[in-house]
PDB file of C-alpha atoms in Angstrom:
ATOM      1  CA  UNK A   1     118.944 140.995 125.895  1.00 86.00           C
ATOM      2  CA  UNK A   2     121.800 141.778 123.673  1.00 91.00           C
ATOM      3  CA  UNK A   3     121.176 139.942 119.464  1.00 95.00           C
ATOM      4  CA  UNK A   4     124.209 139.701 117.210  1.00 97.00           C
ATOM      5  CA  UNK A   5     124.023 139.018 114.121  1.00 97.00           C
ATOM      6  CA  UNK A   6     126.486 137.548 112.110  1.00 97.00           C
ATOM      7  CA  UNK A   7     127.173 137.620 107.932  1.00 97.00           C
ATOM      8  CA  UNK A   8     128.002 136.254 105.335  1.00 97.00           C
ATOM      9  CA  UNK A   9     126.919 132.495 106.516  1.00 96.00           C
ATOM     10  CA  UNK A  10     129.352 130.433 103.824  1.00 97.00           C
ATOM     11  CA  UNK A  11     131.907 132.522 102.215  1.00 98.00           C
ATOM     12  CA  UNK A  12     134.638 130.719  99.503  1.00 98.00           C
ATOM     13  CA  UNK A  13     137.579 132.641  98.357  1.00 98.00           C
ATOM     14  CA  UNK A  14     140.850 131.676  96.680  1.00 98.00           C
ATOM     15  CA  UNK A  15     143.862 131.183  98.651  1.00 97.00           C
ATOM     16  CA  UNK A  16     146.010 134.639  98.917  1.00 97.00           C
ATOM     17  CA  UNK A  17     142.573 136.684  98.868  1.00 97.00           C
ATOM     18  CA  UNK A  18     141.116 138.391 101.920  1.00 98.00           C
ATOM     19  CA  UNK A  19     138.117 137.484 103.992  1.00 98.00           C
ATOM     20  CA  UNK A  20     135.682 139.816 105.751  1.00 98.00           C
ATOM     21  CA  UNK A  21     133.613 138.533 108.261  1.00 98.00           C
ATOM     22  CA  UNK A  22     130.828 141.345 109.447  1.00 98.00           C
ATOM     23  CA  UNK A  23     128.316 141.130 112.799  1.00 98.00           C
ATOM     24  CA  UNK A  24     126.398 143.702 114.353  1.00 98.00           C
ATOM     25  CA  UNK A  25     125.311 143.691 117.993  1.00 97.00           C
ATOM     26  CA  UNK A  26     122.196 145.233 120.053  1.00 97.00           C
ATOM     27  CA  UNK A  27     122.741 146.233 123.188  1.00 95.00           C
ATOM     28  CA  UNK A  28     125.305 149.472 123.329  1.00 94.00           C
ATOM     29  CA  UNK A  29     126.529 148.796 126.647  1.00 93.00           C
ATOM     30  CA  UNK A  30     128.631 145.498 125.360  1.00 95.00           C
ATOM     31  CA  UNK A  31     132.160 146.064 125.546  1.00 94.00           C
ATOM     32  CA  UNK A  32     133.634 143.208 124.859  1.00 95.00           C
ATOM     33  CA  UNK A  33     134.013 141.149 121.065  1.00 96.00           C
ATOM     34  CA  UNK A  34     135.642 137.879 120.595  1.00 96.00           C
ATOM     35  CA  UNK A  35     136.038 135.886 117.742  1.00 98.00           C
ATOM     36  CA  UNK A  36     136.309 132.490 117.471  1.00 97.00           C
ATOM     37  CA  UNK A  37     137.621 129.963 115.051  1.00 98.00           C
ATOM     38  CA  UNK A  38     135.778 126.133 115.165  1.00 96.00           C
ATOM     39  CA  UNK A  39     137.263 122.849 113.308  1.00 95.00           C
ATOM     40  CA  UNK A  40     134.797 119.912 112.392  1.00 92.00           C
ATOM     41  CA  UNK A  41     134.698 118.178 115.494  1.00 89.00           C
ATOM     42  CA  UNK A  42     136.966 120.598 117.967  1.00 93.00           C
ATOM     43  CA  UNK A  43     135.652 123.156 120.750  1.00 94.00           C
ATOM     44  CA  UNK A  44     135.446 126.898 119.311  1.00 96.00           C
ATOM     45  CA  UNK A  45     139.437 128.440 119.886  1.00 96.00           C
ATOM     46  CA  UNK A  46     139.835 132.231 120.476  1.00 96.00           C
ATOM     47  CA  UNK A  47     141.906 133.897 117.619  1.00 97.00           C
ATOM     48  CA  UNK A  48     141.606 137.449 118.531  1.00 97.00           C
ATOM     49  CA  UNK A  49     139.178 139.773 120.587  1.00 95.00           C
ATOM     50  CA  UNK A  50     138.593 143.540 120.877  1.00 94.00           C
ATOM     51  CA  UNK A  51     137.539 145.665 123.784  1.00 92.00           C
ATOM     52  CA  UNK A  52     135.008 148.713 123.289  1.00 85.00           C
ATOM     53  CA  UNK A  53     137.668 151.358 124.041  1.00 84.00           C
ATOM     54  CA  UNK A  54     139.850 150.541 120.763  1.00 84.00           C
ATOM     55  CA  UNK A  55     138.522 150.500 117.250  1.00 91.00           C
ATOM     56  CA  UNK A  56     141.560 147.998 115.750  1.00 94.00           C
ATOM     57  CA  UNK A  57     143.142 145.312 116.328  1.00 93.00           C
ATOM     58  CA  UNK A  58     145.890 143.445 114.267  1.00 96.00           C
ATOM     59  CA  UNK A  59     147.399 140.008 114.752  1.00 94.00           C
ATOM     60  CA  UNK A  60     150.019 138.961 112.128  1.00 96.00           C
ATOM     61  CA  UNK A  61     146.946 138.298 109.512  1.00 97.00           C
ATOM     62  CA  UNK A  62     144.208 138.602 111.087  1.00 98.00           C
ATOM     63  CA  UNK A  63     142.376 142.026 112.743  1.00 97.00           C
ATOM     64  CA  UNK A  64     139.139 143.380 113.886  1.00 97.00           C
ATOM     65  CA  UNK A  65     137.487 146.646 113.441  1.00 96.00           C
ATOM     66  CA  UNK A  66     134.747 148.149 115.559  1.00 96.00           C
ATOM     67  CA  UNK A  67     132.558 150.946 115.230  1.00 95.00           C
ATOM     68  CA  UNK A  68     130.561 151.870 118.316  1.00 93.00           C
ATOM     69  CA  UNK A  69     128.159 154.276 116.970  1.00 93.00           C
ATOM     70  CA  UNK A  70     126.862 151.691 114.121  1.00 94.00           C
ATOM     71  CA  UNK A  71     127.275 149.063 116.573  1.00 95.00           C
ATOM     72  CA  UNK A  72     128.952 146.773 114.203  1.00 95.00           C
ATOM     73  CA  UNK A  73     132.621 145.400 114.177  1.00 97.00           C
ATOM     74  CA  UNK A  74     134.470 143.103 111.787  1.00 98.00           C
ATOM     75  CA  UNK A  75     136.902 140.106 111.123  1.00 98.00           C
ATOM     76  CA  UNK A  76     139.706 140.808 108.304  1.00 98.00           C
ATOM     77  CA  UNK A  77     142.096 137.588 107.247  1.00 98.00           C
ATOM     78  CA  UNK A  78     144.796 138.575 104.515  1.00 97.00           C
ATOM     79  CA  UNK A  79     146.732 136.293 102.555  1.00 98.00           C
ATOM     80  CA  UNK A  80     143.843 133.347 103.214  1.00 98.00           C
ATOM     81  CA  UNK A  81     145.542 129.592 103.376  1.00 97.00           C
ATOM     82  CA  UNK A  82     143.762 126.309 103.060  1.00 96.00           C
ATOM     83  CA  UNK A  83     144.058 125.769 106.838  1.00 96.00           C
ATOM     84  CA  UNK A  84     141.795 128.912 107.660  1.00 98.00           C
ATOM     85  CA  UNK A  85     138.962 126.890 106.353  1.00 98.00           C
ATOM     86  CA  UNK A  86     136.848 126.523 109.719  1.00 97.00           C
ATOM     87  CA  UNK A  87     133.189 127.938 111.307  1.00 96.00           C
ATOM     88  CA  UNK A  88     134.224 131.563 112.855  1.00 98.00           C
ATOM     89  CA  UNK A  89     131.869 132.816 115.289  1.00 97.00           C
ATOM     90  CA  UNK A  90     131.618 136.297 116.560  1.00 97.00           C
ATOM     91  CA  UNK A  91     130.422 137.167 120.032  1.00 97.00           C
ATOM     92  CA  UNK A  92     129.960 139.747 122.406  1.00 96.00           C
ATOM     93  CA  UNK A  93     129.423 140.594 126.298  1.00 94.00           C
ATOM     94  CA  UNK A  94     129.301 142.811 129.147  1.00 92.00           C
ATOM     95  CA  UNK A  95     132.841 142.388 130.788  1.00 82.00           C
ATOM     96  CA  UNK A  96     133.107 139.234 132.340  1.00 81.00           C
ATOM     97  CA  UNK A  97     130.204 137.589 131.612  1.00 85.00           C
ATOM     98  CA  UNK A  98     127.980 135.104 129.254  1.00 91.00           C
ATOM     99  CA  UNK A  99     128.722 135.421 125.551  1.00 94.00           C
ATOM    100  CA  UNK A 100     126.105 136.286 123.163  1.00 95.00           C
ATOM    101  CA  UNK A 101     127.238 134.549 120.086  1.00 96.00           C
ATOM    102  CA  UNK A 102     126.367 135.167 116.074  1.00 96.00           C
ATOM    103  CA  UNK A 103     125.431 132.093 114.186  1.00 95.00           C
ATOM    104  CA  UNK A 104     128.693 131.556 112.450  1.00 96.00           C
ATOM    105  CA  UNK A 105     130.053 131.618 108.675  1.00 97.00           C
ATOM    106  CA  UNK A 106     131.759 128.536 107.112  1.00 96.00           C
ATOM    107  CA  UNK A 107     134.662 129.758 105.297  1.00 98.00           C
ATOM    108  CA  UNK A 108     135.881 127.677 102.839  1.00 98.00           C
ATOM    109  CA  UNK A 109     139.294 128.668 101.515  1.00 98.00           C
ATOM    110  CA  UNK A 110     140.224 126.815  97.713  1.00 96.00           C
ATOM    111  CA  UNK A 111     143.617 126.118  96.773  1.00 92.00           C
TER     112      UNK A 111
ATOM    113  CA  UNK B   1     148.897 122.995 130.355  1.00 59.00           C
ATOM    114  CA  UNK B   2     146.089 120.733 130.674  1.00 83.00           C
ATOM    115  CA  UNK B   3     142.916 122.381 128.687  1.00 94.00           C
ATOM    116  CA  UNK B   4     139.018 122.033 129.289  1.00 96.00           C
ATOM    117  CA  UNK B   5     138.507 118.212 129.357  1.00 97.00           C
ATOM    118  CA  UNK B   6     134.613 117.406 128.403  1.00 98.00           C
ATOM    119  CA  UNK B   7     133.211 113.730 128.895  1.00 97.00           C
ATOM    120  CA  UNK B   8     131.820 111.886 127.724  1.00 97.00           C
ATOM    121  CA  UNK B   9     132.942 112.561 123.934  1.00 97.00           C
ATOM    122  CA  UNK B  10     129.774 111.171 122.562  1.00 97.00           C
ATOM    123  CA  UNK B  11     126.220 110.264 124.192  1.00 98.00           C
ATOM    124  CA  UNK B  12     123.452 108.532 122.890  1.00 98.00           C
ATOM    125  CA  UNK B  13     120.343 107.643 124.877  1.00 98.00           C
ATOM    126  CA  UNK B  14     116.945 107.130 123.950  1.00 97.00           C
ATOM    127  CA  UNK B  15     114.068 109.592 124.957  1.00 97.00           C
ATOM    128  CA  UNK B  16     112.893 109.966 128.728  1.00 97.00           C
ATOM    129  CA  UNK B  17     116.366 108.533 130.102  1.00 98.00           C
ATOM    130  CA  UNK B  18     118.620 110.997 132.226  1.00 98.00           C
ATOM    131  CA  UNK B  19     122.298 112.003 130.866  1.00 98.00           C
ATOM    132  CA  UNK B  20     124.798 113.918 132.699  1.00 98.00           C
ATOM    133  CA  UNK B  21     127.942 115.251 131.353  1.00 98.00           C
ATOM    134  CA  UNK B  22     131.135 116.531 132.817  1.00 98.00           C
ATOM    135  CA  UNK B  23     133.498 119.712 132.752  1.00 98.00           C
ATOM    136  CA  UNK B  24     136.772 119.948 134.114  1.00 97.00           C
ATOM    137  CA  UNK B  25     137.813 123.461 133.795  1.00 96.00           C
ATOM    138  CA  UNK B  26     141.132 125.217 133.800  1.00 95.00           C
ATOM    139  CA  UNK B  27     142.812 124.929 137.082  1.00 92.00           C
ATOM    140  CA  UNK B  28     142.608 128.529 138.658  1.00 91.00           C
ATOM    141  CA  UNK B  29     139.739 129.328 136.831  1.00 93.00           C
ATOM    142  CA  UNK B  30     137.212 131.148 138.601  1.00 93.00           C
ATOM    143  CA  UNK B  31     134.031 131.147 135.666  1.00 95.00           C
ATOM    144  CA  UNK B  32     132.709 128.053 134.562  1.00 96.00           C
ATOM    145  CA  UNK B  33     130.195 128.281 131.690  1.00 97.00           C
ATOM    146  CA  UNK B  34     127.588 125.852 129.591  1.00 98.00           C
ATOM    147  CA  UNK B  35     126.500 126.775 126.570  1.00 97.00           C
ATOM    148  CA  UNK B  36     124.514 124.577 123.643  1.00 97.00           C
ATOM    149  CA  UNK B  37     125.184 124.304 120.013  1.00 96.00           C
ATOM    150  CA  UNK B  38     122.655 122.881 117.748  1.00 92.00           C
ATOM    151  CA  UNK B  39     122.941 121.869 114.223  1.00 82.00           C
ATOM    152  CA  UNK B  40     123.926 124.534 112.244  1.00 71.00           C
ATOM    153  CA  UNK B  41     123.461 127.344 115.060  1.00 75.00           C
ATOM    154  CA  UNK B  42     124.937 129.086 117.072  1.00 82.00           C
ATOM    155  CA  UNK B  43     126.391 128.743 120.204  1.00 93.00           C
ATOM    156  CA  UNK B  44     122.951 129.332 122.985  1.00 95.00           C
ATOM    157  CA  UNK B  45     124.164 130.220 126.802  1.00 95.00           C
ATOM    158  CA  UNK B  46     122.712 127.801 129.266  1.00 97.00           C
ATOM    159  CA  UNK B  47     124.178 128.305 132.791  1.00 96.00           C
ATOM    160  CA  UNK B  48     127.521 130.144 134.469  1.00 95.00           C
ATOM    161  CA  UNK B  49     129.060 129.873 137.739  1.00 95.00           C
ATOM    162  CA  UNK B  50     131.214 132.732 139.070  1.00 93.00           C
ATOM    163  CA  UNK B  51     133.170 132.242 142.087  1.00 88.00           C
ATOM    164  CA  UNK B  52     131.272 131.258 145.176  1.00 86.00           C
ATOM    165  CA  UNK B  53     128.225 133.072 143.872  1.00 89.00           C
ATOM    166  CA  UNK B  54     124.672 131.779 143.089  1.00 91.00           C
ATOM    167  CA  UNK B  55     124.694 130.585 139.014  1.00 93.00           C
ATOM    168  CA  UNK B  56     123.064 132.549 136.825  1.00 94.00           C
ATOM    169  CA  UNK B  57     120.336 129.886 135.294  1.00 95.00           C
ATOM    170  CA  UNK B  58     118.801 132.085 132.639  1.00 94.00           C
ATOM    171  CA  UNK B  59     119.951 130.688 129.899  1.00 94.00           C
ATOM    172  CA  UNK B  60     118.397 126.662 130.691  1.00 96.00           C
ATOM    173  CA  UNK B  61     115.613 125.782 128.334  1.00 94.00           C
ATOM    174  CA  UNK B  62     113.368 124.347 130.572  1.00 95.00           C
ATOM    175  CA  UNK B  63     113.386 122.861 134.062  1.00 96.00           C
ATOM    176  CA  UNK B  64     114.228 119.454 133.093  1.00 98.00           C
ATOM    177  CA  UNK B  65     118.054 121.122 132.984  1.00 98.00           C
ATOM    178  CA  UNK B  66     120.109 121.484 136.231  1.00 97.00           C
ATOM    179  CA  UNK B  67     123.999 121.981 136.647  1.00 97.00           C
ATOM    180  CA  UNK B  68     126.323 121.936 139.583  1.00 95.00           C
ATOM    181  CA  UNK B  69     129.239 123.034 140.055  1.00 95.00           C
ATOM    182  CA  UNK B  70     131.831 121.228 143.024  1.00 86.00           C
ATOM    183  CA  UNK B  71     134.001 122.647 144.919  1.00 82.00           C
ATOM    184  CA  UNK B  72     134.345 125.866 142.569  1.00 78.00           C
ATOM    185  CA  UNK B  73     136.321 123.313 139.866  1.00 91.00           C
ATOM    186  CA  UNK B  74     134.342 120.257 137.940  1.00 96.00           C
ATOM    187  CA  UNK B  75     130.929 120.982 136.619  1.00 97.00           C
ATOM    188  CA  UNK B  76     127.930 118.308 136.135  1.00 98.00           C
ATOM    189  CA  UNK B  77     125.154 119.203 133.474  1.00 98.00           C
ATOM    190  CA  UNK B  78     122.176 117.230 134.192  1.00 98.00           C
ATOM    191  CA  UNK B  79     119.238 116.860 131.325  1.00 98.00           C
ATOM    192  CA  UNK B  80     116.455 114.710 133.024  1.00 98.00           C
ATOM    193  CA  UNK B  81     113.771 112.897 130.805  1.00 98.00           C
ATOM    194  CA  UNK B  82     115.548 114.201 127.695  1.00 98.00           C
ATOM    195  CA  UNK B  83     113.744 114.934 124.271  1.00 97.00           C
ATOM    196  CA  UNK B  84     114.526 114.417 120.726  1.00 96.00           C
ATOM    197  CA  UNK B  85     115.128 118.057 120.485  1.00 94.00           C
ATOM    198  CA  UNK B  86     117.970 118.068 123.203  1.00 96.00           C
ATOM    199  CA  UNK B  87     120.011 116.429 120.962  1.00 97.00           C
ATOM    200  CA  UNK B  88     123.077 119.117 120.421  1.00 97.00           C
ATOM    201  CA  UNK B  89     126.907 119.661 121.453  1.00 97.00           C
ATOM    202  CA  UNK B  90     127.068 120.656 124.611  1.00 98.00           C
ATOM    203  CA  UNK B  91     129.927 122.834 125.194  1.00 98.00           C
ATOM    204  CA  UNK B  92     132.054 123.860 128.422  1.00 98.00           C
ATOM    205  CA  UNK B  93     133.947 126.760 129.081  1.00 97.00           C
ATOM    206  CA  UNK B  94     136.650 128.168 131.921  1.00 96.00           C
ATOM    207  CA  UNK B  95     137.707 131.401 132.106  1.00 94.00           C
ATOM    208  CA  UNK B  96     139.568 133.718 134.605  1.00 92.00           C
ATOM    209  CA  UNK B  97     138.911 137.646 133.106  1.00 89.00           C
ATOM    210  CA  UNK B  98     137.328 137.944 129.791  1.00 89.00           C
ATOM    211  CA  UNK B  99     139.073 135.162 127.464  1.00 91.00           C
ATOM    212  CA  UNK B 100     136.757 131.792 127.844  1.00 94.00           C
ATOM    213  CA  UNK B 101     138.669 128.498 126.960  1.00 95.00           C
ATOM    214  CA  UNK B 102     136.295 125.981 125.361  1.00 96.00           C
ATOM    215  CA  UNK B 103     136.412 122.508 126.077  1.00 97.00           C
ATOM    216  CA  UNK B 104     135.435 120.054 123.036  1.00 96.00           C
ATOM    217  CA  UNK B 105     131.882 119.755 123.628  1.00 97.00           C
ATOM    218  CA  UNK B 106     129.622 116.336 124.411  1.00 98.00           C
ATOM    219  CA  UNK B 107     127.713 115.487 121.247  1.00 97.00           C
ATOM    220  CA  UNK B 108     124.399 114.325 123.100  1.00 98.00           C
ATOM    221  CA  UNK B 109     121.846 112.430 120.576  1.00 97.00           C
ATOM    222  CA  UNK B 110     118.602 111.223 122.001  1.00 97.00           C
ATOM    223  CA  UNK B 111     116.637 108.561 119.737  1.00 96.00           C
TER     224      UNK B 111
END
């Protein structure tokens, strides 16, 4: 079954720096690569998701990459702010289906 | 609109007893999905309904879980003669194509 692994596991950086979230998955015939953003206490929320046949994805500050061929894609945030400070969790699937999720990374975002 | 809705919140039995929690999904939504999230990990995929079509149970641990889903809308997640090691979030998610909307989880811990 498809393995996605998911890195760095705690990451701090200043407010106004960037963040770069990396995972890599197994199985090449997942096409679809959510990420999710999870507060203490709250149900993971969908902040932006990329399907197989685009490599980028922007959303105000916050975009994805993916490379096919290395089987890896990746989670940029700009201009980081104290309220991005949260568990994000990469995943991927096979169209509609089950998610295969990474094991998160604690970002921790000081003032 | 109304979200997920989980209950209950919290859940604390002691070893051997039954639990069963609840998932009220998006109305309209045609996937229904379980999925665990220990300490630290992950998010693990326990069970998903699709439609009117038989659940895809791969992901339950061991026989002691069962799920049901009514009437293609609520979902019951039943852990029978639970262990210390079934203690977890248990999260529920709706979805109609490939974005899944997460409820906020039932904290289950068994003493």
């Amino acid at each position: 079954g498809e393995n996605v692994e998911q890195h760095p596991s705690t990451l701090s950086v200043q407010e106004g720096d960037s963040a770069v979230i990396k995972c890599t998955y197994s199985d090449s015939a997942s096409n679809y690569f959510p990420w999710y953003k999870q507060e203490l206490g709250k149900g993971p929320q969908l902040i932006i998701d990329i399907r197989s046949n685009v490599g980028e994805k922007k959303d105000q500050r916050i975009a994805v990459t993916l490379n096919k061929t290395a089987k890896h894609f990746s989670l940029h945030i700009t201009e980081t702010q104290p309220e991005d400070s949260a568990v994000y969790f990469c995943a991927a699937s096979k169209g509609y289906s089950t998610l295969t999720f990474g094991k998160g990374t604690m970002l921790l975002v000081s003032p | 609109g109304a979200g997920v809705s989980q209950s209950p919140s919290n859940k604390v039995t002691e070893k051997g007893k039954d639990v069963e929690l609840r998932c009220d999904p998006i109305s309209g939504h045609t996937a229904l999905y379980w999925y665990r999230q220990s300490l630290g990990q992950g998010l693990e995929f326990l069970i998903y309904f699709q439609g009117n079509s038989a659940p895809d149970k791969s992901g339950l641990p061991s026989d002691r879980f069962s799920a049901e889903r009514t009437g293609g809308s609520v979902s019951t997640l039943t852990i029978q003669r639970t262990q210390q090691e079934d203690s977890a979030v248990y999260l529920c998610a709706s979805s109609l194509e490939y974005e899944q909307f997460f409820g906020p989880g039932t904290r289950l811990t068994v003493l």
